mmCIF file of C-alpha atoms and ligand atoms in Angstrom:
data_model
loop_
_atom_site.group_PDB
_atom_site.id
_atom_site.type_symbol
_atom_site.label_atom_id
_atom_site.label_comp_id
_atom_site.label_asym_id
_atom_site.label_seq_id
_atom_site.Cartn_x
_atom_site.Cartn_y
_atom_site.Cartn_z
ATOM 1 C CA MET A 277 50.315 -73.488 -17.155
ATOM 2 C CA GLN A 278 51.995 -76.001 -19.666
ATOM 3 C CA GLN A 279 49.744 -74.698 -22.548
ATOM 4 C CA TYR A 280 50.257 -71.053 -21.348
ATOM 5 C CA PHE A 281 53.966 -71.939 -21.570
ATOM 6 C CA GLU A 282 53.747 -73.250 -25.011
ATOM 7 C CA THR A 283 51.533 -70.139 -26.251
ATOM 8 C CA VAL A 284 54.074 -67.913 -24.757
ATOM 9 C CA ALA A 285 57.220 -69.875 -26.425
ATOM 10 C CA TYR A 286 55.667 -69.638 -29.884
ATOM 11 C CA LEU A 287 55.076 -65.995 -29.504
ATOM 12 C CA GLN A 288 58.419 -65.147 -28.185
ATOM 13 C CA ASN A 289 59.804 -67.093 -31.036
ATOM 14 C CA ARG A 290 57.940 -65.224 -33.399
ATOM 15 C CA ALA A 291 58.661 -61.807 -31.752
ATOM 16 C CA GLY A 292 62.270 -62.166 -31.439
ATOM 17 C CA GLU A 293 63.831 -59.311 -29.821
ATOM 18 C CA PHE A 294 60.316 -57.547 -29.533
ATOM 19 C CA MET A 295 59.099 -56.926 -26.014
ATOM 20 C CA PRO A 296 55.890 -55.315 -25.493
ATOM 21 C CA GLU A 297 55.300 -52.772 -22.878
ATOM 22 C CA PHE A 298 51.264 -52.323 -23.279
ATOM 23 C CA GLY A 299 48.641 -54.490 -24.191
ATOM 24 C CA ILE A 300 45.418 -53.231 -26.210
ATOM 25 C CA ILE A 301 42.021 -54.917 -26.754
ATOM 26 C CA LEU A 302 40.031 -53.612 -29.468
ATOM 27 C CA GLY A 303 36.231 -53.983 -29.123
ATOM 28 C CA THR A 304 33.509 -54.380 -31.848
ATOM 29 C CA GLY A 305 34.144 -51.876 -34.582
ATOM 30 C CA LEU A 306 37.020 -50.157 -33.050
ATOM 31 C CA GLY A 307 39.805 -51.720 -35.169
ATOM 32 C CA ALA A 308 40.975 -48.759 -36.745
ATOM 33 C CA LEU A 309 43.638 -47.902 -34.123
ATOM 34 C CA VAL A 310 45.822 -50.460 -36.172
ATOM 35 C CA ASN A 311 45.902 -47.779 -38.752
ATOM 36 C CA ASP A 312 48.131 -45.824 -36.382
ATOM 37 C CA LEU A 313 50.412 -48.504 -35.732
ATOM 38 C CA VAL A 314 53.971 -49.329 -37.243
ATOM 39 C CA ILE A 315 53.399 -52.955 -37.455
ATOM 40 C CA TYR A 316 56.273 -55.467 -36.814
ATOM 41 C CA ASP A 317 54.081 -58.586 -37.172
ATOM 42 C CA THR A 318 50.599 -59.760 -37.748
ATOM 43 C CA ILE A 319 49.632 -63.096 -36.433
ATOM 44 C CA PRO A 320 46.286 -64.325 -36.736
ATOM 45 C CA TYR A 321 44.862 -66.061 -33.808
ATOM 46 C CA ASP A 322 44.579 -69.433 -35.673
ATOM 47 C CA GLU A 323 48.297 -69.875 -35.937
ATOM 48 C CA ILE A 324 48.924 -69.491 -32.310
ATOM 49 C CA PRO A 325 48.937 -72.564 -30.360
ATOM 50 C CA PHE A 326 46.032 -72.931 -27.972
ATOM 51 C CA PHE A 327 44.567 -69.593 -28.840
ATOM 52 C CA PRO A 328 40.727 -69.611 -29.212
ATOM 53 C CA VAL A 329 39.628 -68.668 -32.759
ATOM 54 C CA SER A 330 37.311 -65.576 -33.098
ATOM 55 C CA THR A 331 33.727 -66.341 -34.562
ATOM 56 C CA VAL A 332 31.864 -62.932 -34.747
ATOM 57 C CA GLU A 333 32.040 -61.183 -38.170
ATOM 58 C CA SER A 334 32.937 -57.649 -36.689
ATOM 59 C CA HIS A 335 35.974 -59.186 -35.130
ATOM 60 C CA SER A 336 39.106 -59.814 -37.292
ATOM 61 C CA GLY A 337 41.173 -62.088 -34.984
ATOM 62 C CA LYS A 338 44.433 -61.095 -35.183
ATOM 63 C CA LEU A 339 47.290 -60.368 -32.697
ATOM 64 C CA ILE A 340 49.488 -57.380 -33.759
ATOM 65 C CA LEU A 341 52.896 -56.553 -32.621
ATOM 66 C CA GLY A 342 53.862 -52.920 -33.326
ATOM 67 C CA GLU A 343 54.587 -49.724 -32.053
ATOM 68 C CA LEU A 344 51.928 -46.644 -31.144
ATOM 69 C CA ALA A 345 53.311 -43.317 -30.193
ATOM 70 C CA GLY A 346 56.982 -44.893 -30.229
ATOM 71 C CA ARG A 347 56.136 -47.523 -27.527
ATOM 72 C CA LYS A 348 56.062 -51.218 -28.086
ATOM 73 C CA VAL A 349 52.461 -52.731 -27.973
ATOM 74 C CA ILE A 350 50.638 -56.017 -28.459
ATOM 75 C CA VAL A 351 47.242 -55.329 -29.927
ATOM 76 C CA MET A 352 44.424 -57.726 -30.110
ATOM 77 C CA GLN A 353 42.395 -57.097 -32.811
ATOM 78 C CA GLY A 354 38.978 -58.989 -32.088
ATOM 79 C CA ARG A 355 38.303 -60.595 -28.791
ATOM 80 C CA PHE A 356 36.707 -63.623 -27.400
ATOM 81 C CA HIS A 357 33.152 -63.333 -26.037
ATOM 82 C CA TYR A 358 31.191 -65.816 -23.461
ATOM 83 C CA TYR A 359 28.265 -65.913 -25.652
ATOM 84 C CA GLU A 360 30.277 -67.531 -28.681
ATOM 85 C CA GLY A 361 30.666 -70.446 -26.511
ATOM 86 C CA TYR A 362 34.005 -70.094 -25.286
ATOM 87 C CA THR A 363 34.928 -70.926 -21.613
ATOM 88 C CA MET A 364 35.687 -67.871 -19.454
ATOM 89 C CA GLU A 365 39.287 -69.299 -19.286
ATOM 90 C CA GLN A 366 39.496 -69.129 -23.257
ATOM 91 C CA VAL A 367 37.953 -65.572 -23.166
ATOM 92 C CA ALA A 368 40.887 -64.591 -20.646
ATOM 93 C CA TYR A 369 43.528 -66.737 -22.084
ATOM 94 C CA PRO A 370 45.007 -63.797 -24.229
ATOM 95 C CA VAL A 371 45.257 -61.327 -21.437
ATOM 96 C CA ARG A 372 47.088 -63.851 -19.419
ATOM 97 C CA ILE A 373 49.457 -64.499 -22.380
ATOM 98 C CA MET A 374 49.964 -60.859 -22.928
ATOM 99 C CA LYS A 375 50.873 -60.383 -19.151
ATOM 100 C CA MET A 376 53.465 -63.553 -19.521
ATOM 101 C CA LEU A 377 54.831 -61.723 -22.788
ATOM 102 C CA GLY A 378 55.859 -58.479 -20.447
ATOM 103 C CA ILE A 379 52.999 -55.838 -20.727
ATOM 104 C CA GLN A 380 52.787 -53.612 -18.081
ATOM 105 C CA LYS A 381 49.474 -52.105 -18.516
ATOM 106 C CA LEU A 382 46.184 -53.342 -20.410
ATOM 107 C CA PHE A 383 44.012 -50.817 -22.401
ATOM 108 C CA VAL A 384 40.543 -52.005 -23.149
ATOM 109 C CA SER A 385 37.875 -50.744 -25.629
ATOM 110 C CA ASN A 386 34.366 -52.018 -26.135
ATOM 111 C CA ALA A 387 30.929 -51.013 -27.616
ATOM 112 C CA ALA A 388 28.305 -50.260 -24.896
ATOM 113 C CA GLY A 389 24.826 -49.498 -24.535
ATOM 114 C CA GLY A 390 24.154 -45.957 -22.559
ATOM 115 C CA LEU A 391 22.017 -46.351 -19.475
ATOM 116 C CA ASN A 392 22.808 -42.955 -18.269
ATOM 117 C CA PRO A 393 20.426 -40.456 -19.543
ATOM 118 C CA GLU A 394 22.995 -37.769 -19.745
ATOM 119 C CA TYR A 395 24.926 -39.787 -22.478
ATOM 120 C CA ASN A 396 24.427 -39.602 -26.325
ATOM 121 C CA THR A 397 25.364 -42.000 -29.052
ATOM 122 C CA SER A 398 29.069 -42.191 -30.018
ATOM 123 C CA ASP A 399 30.085 -40.655 -26.651
ATOM 124 C CA LEU A 400 33.214 -42.077 -24.925
ATOM 125 C CA MET A 401 33.053 -43.510 -21.345
ATOM 126 C CA VAL A 402 35.982 -44.112 -19.223
ATOM 127 C CA ILE A 403 35.114 -46.991 -17.072
ATOM 128 C CA THR A 404 35.654 -46.221 -13.498
ATOM 129 C CA ASP A 405 34.364 -49.354 -11.937
ATOM 130 C CA HIS A 406 32.190 -52.525 -13.019
ATOM 131 C CA ILE A 407 29.520 -54.907 -12.120
ATOM 132 C CA ASN A 408 29.746 -58.491 -13.329
ATOM 133 C CA LEU A 409 26.467 -59.985 -14.595
ATOM 134 C CA GLN A 410 28.060 -62.596 -16.361
ATOM 135 C CA PRO A 411 27.328 -65.979 -15.164
ATOM 136 C CA THR A 412 30.570 -66.805 -14.159
ATOM 137 C CA ASN A 413 34.304 -65.663 -14.541
ATOM 138 C CA PRO A 414 37.802 -66.748 -15.392
ATOM 139 C CA LEU A 415 38.969 -67.233 -11.699
ATOM 140 C CA ILE A 416 36.474 -70.076 -10.931
ATOM 141 C CA GLY A 417 38.174 -73.366 -10.273
ATOM 142 C CA LYS A 418 41.652 -74.141 -8.983
ATOM 143 C CA ASN A 419 43.654 -71.188 -8.536
ATOM 144 C CA LEU A 420 46.521 -70.808 -10.594
ATOM 145 C CA ASP A 421 48.985 -69.499 -8.074
ATOM 146 C CA GLU A 422 51.591 -68.671 -10.352
ATOM 147 C CA LEU A 423 49.251 -66.032 -11.914
ATOM 148 C CA GLY A 424 47.834 -64.570 -8.716
ATOM 149 C CA PRO A 425 46.128 -64.927 -5.472
ATOM 150 C CA ARG A 426 42.941 -67.150 -4.482
ATOM 151 C CA PHE A 427 40.940 -63.973 -3.775
ATOM 152 C CA PRO A 428 42.165 -61.151 -5.597
ATOM 153 C CA ASP A 429 41.382 -57.448 -4.408
ATOM 154 C CA MET A 430 38.747 -55.877 -6.750
ATOM 155 C CA SER A 431 38.500 -52.240 -4.984
ATOM 156 C CA GLU A 432 40.425 -50.643 -7.849
ATOM 157 C CA PRO A 433 39.691 -52.703 -10.804
ATOM 158 C CA TYR A 434 40.731 -49.350 -13.157
ATOM 159 C CA ASP A 435 43.772 -47.680 -12.765
ATOM 160 C CA GLU A 436 43.133 -44.454 -10.752
ATOM 161 C CA GLU A 437 46.444 -42.798 -12.244
ATOM 162 C CA LEU A 438 44.992 -43.879 -15.615
ATOM 163 C CA ILE A 439 41.693 -42.356 -15.113
ATOM 164 C CA HIS A 440 43.432 -38.975 -13.829
ATOM 165 C CA LEU A 441 45.615 -38.987 -16.931
ATOM 166 C CA ALA A 442 42.515 -39.402 -19.159
ATOM 167 C CA LYS A 443 40.785 -36.442 -17.567
ATOM 168 C CA ILE A 444 43.990 -34.160 -18.421
ATOM 169 C CA ILE A 445 44.248 -35.435 -21.796
ATOM 170 C CA SER A 446 40.338 -34.875 -22.124
ATOM 171 C CA LYS A 447 41.057 -31.199 -21.365
ATOM 172 C CA GLU A 448 44.362 -30.832 -23.329
ATOM 173 C CA GLU A 449 43.056 -32.640 -26.477
ATOM 174 C CA GLU A 450 39.573 -31.553 -26.156
ATOM 175 C CA ILE A 451 38.150 -35.004 -26.265
ATOM 176 C CA ALA A 452 34.872 -34.988 -24.311
ATOM 177 C CA LEU A 453 34.627 -37.943 -21.890
ATOM 178 C CA GLN A 454 32.091 -39.517 -19.660
ATOM 179 C CA PHE A 455 33.130 -41.354 -16.547
ATOM 180 C CA GLY A 456 30.941 -44.102 -15.374
ATOM 181 C CA VAL A 457 30.207 -47.929 -14.204
ATOM 182 C CA TYR A 458 30.074 -50.803 -16.948
ATOM 183 C CA VAL A 459 27.945 -53.575 -16.335
ATOM 184 C CA SER A 460 28.773 -57.064 -18.065
ATOM 185 C CA VAL A 461 25.965 -59.408 -19.224
ATOM 186 C CA PRO A 462 26.399 -62.380 -21.074
ATOM 187 C CA GLY A 463 24.371 -61.603 -24.221
ATOM 188 C CA PRO A 464 23.977 -62.315 -27.188
ATOM 189 C CA MET A 465 20.539 -60.790 -27.056
ATOM 190 C CA LEU A 466 20.229 -57.243 -26.166
ATOM 191 C CA GLU A 467 18.017 -56.147 -23.425
ATOM 192 C CA THR A 468 14.414 -55.819 -22.748
ATOM 193 C CA LYS A 469 13.232 -52.346 -21.469
ATOM 194 C CA ALA A 470 12.741 -53.608 -18.052
ATOM 195 C CA GLU A 471 16.144 -55.260 -18.118
ATOM 196 C CA TYR A 472 17.787 -51.514 -19.214
ATOM 197 C CA ARG A 473 15.656 -49.872 -16.451
ATOM 198 C CA TYR A 474 17.136 -52.604 -13.917
ATOM 199 C CA LEU A 475 20.717 -52.285 -15.041
ATOM 200 C CA GLY A 476 20.499 -48.457 -14.516
ATOM 201 C CA LEU A 477 18.963 -48.703 -11.146
ATOM 202 C CA ILE A 478 21.612 -51.163 -9.963
ATOM 203 C CA GLY A 479 24.261 -48.264 -10.440
ATOM 204 C CA ALA A 480 25.446 -48.872 -14.145
ATOM 205 C CA ASP A 481 25.926 -46.111 -16.644
ATOM 206 C CA ALA A 482 26.557 -48.425 -19.847
ATOM 207 C CA VAL A 483 25.939 -52.272 -20.814
ATOM 208 C CA GLY A 484 27.840 -54.607 -22.761
ATOM 209 C CA MET A 485 28.999 -58.279 -23.206
ATOM 210 C CA SER A 486 32.512 -57.855 -22.774
ATOM 211 C CA THR A 487 35.596 -56.323 -21.009
ATOM 212 C CA VAL A 488 34.846 -57.582 -17.447
ATOM 213 C CA PRO A 489 36.357 -61.347 -17.700
ATOM 214 C CA GLU A 490 39.356 -59.932 -19.066
ATOM 215 C CA ILE A 491 39.864 -57.068 -16.431
ATOM 216 C CA ILE A 492 39.264 -59.787 -13.840
ATOM 217 C CA ALA A 493 42.195 -62.052 -15.329
ATOM 218 C CA ALA A 494 44.370 -58.830 -15.648
ATOM 219 C CA ARG A 495 43.591 -57.729 -11.910
ATOM 220 C CA HIS A 496 44.148 -61.391 -10.796
ATOM 221 C CA MET A 497 47.667 -60.617 -12.048
ATOM 222 C CA GLY A 498 48.137 -57.312 -10.664
ATOM 223 C CA LEU A 499 48.057 -55.710 -14.111
ATOM 224 C CA PRO A 500 46.962 -51.927 -14.231
ATOM 225 C CA CYS A 501 43.991 -51.422 -16.315
ATOM 226 C CA PHE A 502 42.352 -48.774 -18.369
ATOM 227 C CA ALA A 503 38.956 -49.377 -20.354
ATOM 228 C CA VAL A 504 36.772 -47.121 -22.217
ATOM 229 C CA SER A 505 33.300 -47.891 -23.844
ATOM 230 C CA VAL A 506 31.918 -46.257 -27.006
ATOM 231 C CA ILE A 507 28.339 -45.761 -26.375
ATOM 232 C CA THR A 508 26.814 -47.060 -29.551
ATOM 233 C CA ASP A 509 23.011 -46.945 -28.528
ATOM 234 C CA MET A 510 21.026 -45.427 -26.109
ATOM 235 C CA CYS A 511 18.727 -47.471 -23.572
ATOM 236 C CA VAL A 512 17.130 -45.082 -21.682
ATOM 237 C CA PRO A 513 13.065 -44.570 -22.176
ATOM 238 C CA GLY A 514 12.177 -42.529 -24.993
ATOM 239 C CA LYS A 515 15.476 -42.873 -26.842
ATOM 240 C CA ILE A 516 15.358 -46.896 -27.195
ATOM 241 C CA LYS A 517 15.205 -48.039 -30.710
ATOM 242 C CA LYS A 518 15.601 -51.651 -32.222
ATOM 243 C CA VAL A 519 19.329 -52.153 -32.133
ATOM 244 C CA ILE A 520 21.017 -53.339 -35.408
ATOM 245 C CA LEU A 521 24.290 -54.411 -35.622
ATOM 246 C CA LEU A 522 25.186 -51.887 -38.666
ATOM 247 C CA ASP A 523 24.172 -48.935 -36.430
ATOM 248 C CA ILE A 524 26.533 -50.147 -33.737
ATOM 249 C CA LEU A 525 29.431 -50.312 -36.069
ATOM 250 C CA GLU A 526 28.332 -46.958 -37.391
ATOM 251 C CA ALA A 527 28.260 -45.198 -34.051
ATOM 252 C CA ALA A 528 31.605 -46.955 -33.153
ATOM 253 C CA ALA A 529 33.247 -45.855 -36.535
ATOM 254 C CA LYS A 530 32.171 -42.279 -35.677
ATOM 255 C CA ALA A 531 33.803 -42.441 -32.038
ATOM 256 C CA GLU A 532 36.980 -44.345 -33.311
ATOM 257 C CA PRO A 533 39.251 -41.163 -34.165
ATOM 258 C CA ARG A 534 38.572 -40.044 -30.422
ATOM 259 C CA MET A 535 39.050 -43.466 -28.993
ATOM 260 C CA THR A 536 42.247 -43.765 -30.835
ATOM 261 C CA LEU A 537 43.634 -40.538 -30.025
ATOM 262 C CA LEU A 538 42.776 -41.060 -26.145
ATOM 263 C CA ILE A 539 44.490 -44.353 -25.951
ATOM 264 C CA LYS A 540 47.489 -43.200 -28.198
ATOM 265 C CA SER A 541 47.930 -40.058 -25.750
ATOM 266 C CA LEU A 542 47.724 -42.153 -22.685
ATOM 267 C CA ILE A 543 50.345 -44.393 -24.161
ATOM 268 C CA GLU A 544 52.667 -41.696 -25.281
ATOM 269 C CA ARG A 545 52.560 -40.249 -21.706
ATOM 270 C CA GLN A 546 53.628 -43.480 -19.790
ATOM 271 C CA PRO A 547 56.848 -43.115 -18.074
ATOM 272 C CA LYS A 548 59.479 -45.035 -19.628
ATOM 273 C CA THR A 549 61.088 -47.759 -17.291
ATOM 274 C CA SER A 550 64.996 -48.107 -17.740
ATOM 275 C CA ASN A 551 65.130 -51.127 -20.030
ATOM 276 C CA GLN A 552 63.200 -49.332 -22.920
HETATM 277 N N1 LIG B 1799 23.282 -53.953 -24.628
HETATM 278 C C1 LIG B 1799 24.306 -54.809 -24.645
HETATM 279 N N2 LIG B 1799 25.685 -54.796 -25.251
HETATM 280 C C2 LIG B 1799 25.579 -53.658 -26.213
HETATM 281 C C3 LIG B 1799 24.791 -52.861 -26.355
HETATM 282 C C4 LIG B 1799 23.389 -52.767 -25.670
HETATM 283 O O1 LIG B 1799 22.628 -52.178 -25.531
HETATM 284 N N3 LIG B 1799 25.268 -51.910 -27.160
HETATM 285 C C5 LIG B 1799 26.171 -52.370 -27.569
HETATM 286 N N4 LIG B 1799 26.761 -53.386 -27.032
#
């Protein structure tokens, strides 16, 4: 806990009066939401005590304090993945820090492969539930009772009210949305055809290499979560192509304006609490 307190103290010192209401994690190729921010401060991860440092090229690794739709947010541009060699505690570290800085809700985006045959490349899928196929998770080991209970409930990992609001926004803003189950795998290699078939059979609509560890850490602390996948490649028979990072980034870029509008609209419609 001492490390967490030191990181929080550093960020509070840098942030001054700034109190974030919402946390946002931007996934692969989805950094452009930052262009819609009124930025107060940008803090490279390597300046933050005890913060892991991002290694994937498509993740730029900055914590941004700013305003989105008139609301105070803290944005992670670039996240940490288990496949990079971080421990799950490191992967979840920034989420715990954001909660300790006062965020009330967490919004997460990622790039994912589509397993549901109804989906298409560049679709947005609101995550309604998940399956954790990562080899471990951030809650393994001694429980940090200051953060949450030993056996946290996982019956509603994604906040039903936020999912409902996304449906309303989808109609009003004419943003087509899919709703489905995300399965998190360790990576970094993509899946074989047999693995894609297996993942579809066990009930997943999309597959990716992130998000679930962060959501588990967030739910441990009781933080309501919303997550959205951008379908960057299709993983059903007949539609499977060799996956190239550039194609993934291109598909993500195409969906980015819709993803940004969705998250912005959700945040805009959050009820204000008395101290804001
Ligand atoms: N599999 C796993 N992770 C991914 C994929 C995929 O097909 N596409 C984007 N992230």
